[in-house]
XYZ file of N, CA and C in Angstrom:
216
model
N 144.386 76.807 112.807
C 143.662 75.838 112.027
C 143.638 74.528 112.787
N 142.526 73.858 112.835
C 142.385 72.571 113.509
C 142.671 71.437 112.538
N 143.311 70.406 113.036
C 143.593 69.231 112.216
C 142.397 68.287 112.222
N 142.135 67.668 111.098
C 141.043 66.695 111.019
C 141.300 65.527 111.965
N 142.561 65.089 112.052
C 142.922 63.982 112.932
C 144.225 64.356 113.638
N 144.135 64.984 114.821
C 145.357 65.436 115.497
C 146.278 64.311 115.957
N 145.813 63.066 115.962
C 146.663 61.943 116.355
C 147.506 61.405 115.207
N 147.292 61.895 113.994
C 148.057 61.446 112.828
C 149.347 62.264 112.743
N 150.517 61.657 113.074
C 151.779 62.420 113.098
C 152.195 62.961 111.739
N 151.664 62.412 110.638
C 152.045 62.909 109.311
C 151.418 64.264 109.018
N 150.430 64.667 109.810
C 149.774 65.953 109.589
C 150.391 67.082 110.402
N 151.301 66.741 111.280
C 151.865 67.752 112.173
C 152.990 68.520 111.503
N 153.083 69.792 111.846
C 154.170 70.642 111.370
C 154.773 71.332 112.573
N 155.978 71.817 112.411
C 156.621 72.529 113.506
C 157.969 71.926 113.830
N 158.388 72.071 115.078
C 159.696 71.565 115.460
C 159.553 70.381 116.399
N 160.578 69.563 116.442
C 160.639 68.442 117.379
C 161.697 68.708 118.442
N 162.736 69.460 118.070
C 163.810 69.786 119.007
C 164.290 71.201 118.727
N 164.516 71.943 119.806
C 165.004 73.304 119.705
C 166.203 73.435 120.632
N 167.313 73.953 120.113
C 168.530 74.119 120.927
C 168.747 75.592 121.229
N 169.059 75.870 122.489
C 169.282 77.235 122.967
C 170.566 77.284 123.782
N 171.131 78.472 123.968
C 172.301 78.625 124.832
C 171.930 79.474 126.043
N 172.633 79.234 127.142
C 172.420 79.991 128.368
C 173.740 80.119 129.114
N 173.886 81.198 129.848
C 175.086 81.352 130.682
C 174.814 80.890 132.115
N 173.651 80.281 132.343
C 173.291 79.778 133.671
C 172.801 78.328 133.575
N 173.582 77.497 132.940
C 173.177 76.122 132.665
C 172.830 75.345 133.939
N 173.700 75.380 134.932
C 173.459 74.619 136.161
C 172.196 75.092 136.879
N 172.027 76.410 136.971
C 170.837 76.961 137.633
C 169.556 76.546 136.912
N 169.579 76.632 135.596
C 168.404 76.267 134.809
C 168.093 74.776 134.946
N 169.138 73.943 134.892
C 168.954 72.500 135.053
C 168.317 72.191 136.414
N 168.847 72.781 137.473
C 168.318 72.529 138.819
C 166.878 73.010 138.961
N 166.567 74.118 138.338
C 165.189 74.622 138.399
C 164.223 73.649 137.731
N 164.576 73.163 136.544
C 163.740 72.171 135.866
C 163.621 70.912 136.718
N 164.739 70.439 137.265
C 164.735 69.206 138.056
C 163.844 69.348 139.291
N 163.999 70.447 140.014
C 163.191 70.678 141.227
C 161.700 70.736 140.924
N 161.355 71.269 139.759
C 159.948 71.411 139.411
C 159.360 70.156 138.775
N 160.168 69.092 138.696
C 159.665 67.822 138.185
C 159.510 67.751 136.674
N 160.283 68.563 135.954
C 160.221 68.542 134.493
C 160.689 67.185 133.969
N 160.266 66.863 132.769
C 160.642 65.600 132.133
C 162.024 65.740 131.487
N 163.071 65.464 132.265
C 164.439 65.549 131.759
C 164.739 64.338 130.885
N 165.375 64.567 129.748
C 165.739 63.466 128.847
C 166.832 62.620 129.484
N 167.803 63.249 130.131
C 168.861 62.579 130.885
C 168.832 63.136 132.307
N 169.201 62.349 133.295
C 169.129 62.828 134.679
C 170.287 63.741 135.096
N 171.159 64.097 134.155
C 172.315 64.925 134.483
C 172.683 65.822 133.306
N 173.556 66.802 133.583
C 174.136 67.619 132.516
C 175.186 66.763 131.821
N 175.180 66.786 130.514
C 176.115 65.964 129.733
C 177.100 66.840 128.976
N 178.108 66.189 128.392
C 179.127 66.887 127.612
C 179.285 66.183 126.273
N 179.295 66.957 125.179
C 179.481 66.380 123.846
C 180.956 66.065 123.617
N 181.250 65.431 122.499
C 182.642 65.151 122.122
C 183.443 66.429 121.922
N 182.743 67.549 121.678
C 183.411 68.838 121.482
C 183.454 69.662 122.770
N 183.229 68.986 123.918
C 183.239 69.620 125.242
C 182.158 70.689 125.418
N 181.045 70.517 124.737
C 179.910 71.417 124.913
C 178.965 70.799 125.946
N 178.743 71.509 127.037
C 177.885 71.013 128.113
C 176.427 71.335 127.794
N 175.510 70.373 128.095
C 174.105 70.565 127.750
C 173.210 69.669 128.600
N 171.922 69.979 128.570
C 170.890 69.074 129.058
C 169.667 69.251 128.181
N 168.766 68.278 128.238
C 167.561 68.329 127.430
C 166.343 68.042 128.301
N 165.251 68.717 127.985
C 163.995 68.552 128.694
C 162.880 68.445 127.648
N 161.861 67.649 127.964
C 160.709 67.508 127.075
C 159.598 68.435 127.529
N 158.969 69.143 126.578
C 157.829 69.961 126.953
C 156.571 69.101 126.998
N 155.447 69.707 127.291
C 154.207 68.947 127.471
C 153.692 68.307 126.187
N 154.197 68.749 125.044
C 153.779 68.174 123.761
C 154.813 67.208 123.195
N 155.855 66.895 123.974
C 156.859 65.935 123.537
C 158.008 66.536 122.749
N 158.021 67.851 122.575
C 159.146 68.496 121.909
C 160.325 68.549 122.872
N 161.528 68.458 122.336
C 162.735 68.484 123.164
C 163.367 69.864 123.095
N 163.623 70.434 124.273
C 164.346 71.690 124.385
C 165.734 71.356 124.905
N 166.753 71.705 124.140
C 168.138 71.405 124.511
C 168.822 72.710 124.889
N 169.410 72.736 126.072
C 170.089 73.924 126.573
C 171.586 73.656 126.637
N 172.364 74.497 125.958
C 173.826 74.410 125.960
C 174.401 75.517 126.824
N 175.531 75.235 127.456
C 176.270 76.237 128.202
C 176.924 77.172 127.182
N 176.579 78.442 127.208
C 177.110 79.385 126.229
C 178.638 79.506 126.311
N 179.223 79.211 127.472
C 180.679 79.265 127.608
C 181.367 78.157 126.818
N 180.619 77.123 126.393
C 181.235 76.023 125.646
C 181.381 76.337 124.158
N 180.914 77.491 123.737
C 180.989 77.825 122.305
C 182.034 78.876 122.056
């Protein structure tokens, strides 16, 4: 279905951020970095609970967050 006004953010539905786990966090981060992806932070970070992650923005501005599966 097409939106009457796609620039009106109140009409949009879907997700803004999606979190996933991977057992290859460093490899995935480097692949995104090498390909010039829009990284939210320039490095892999660690939460207060010692969960390692990085975030990247897709072409529509949604954030994909990747966690190291070993941190869970």
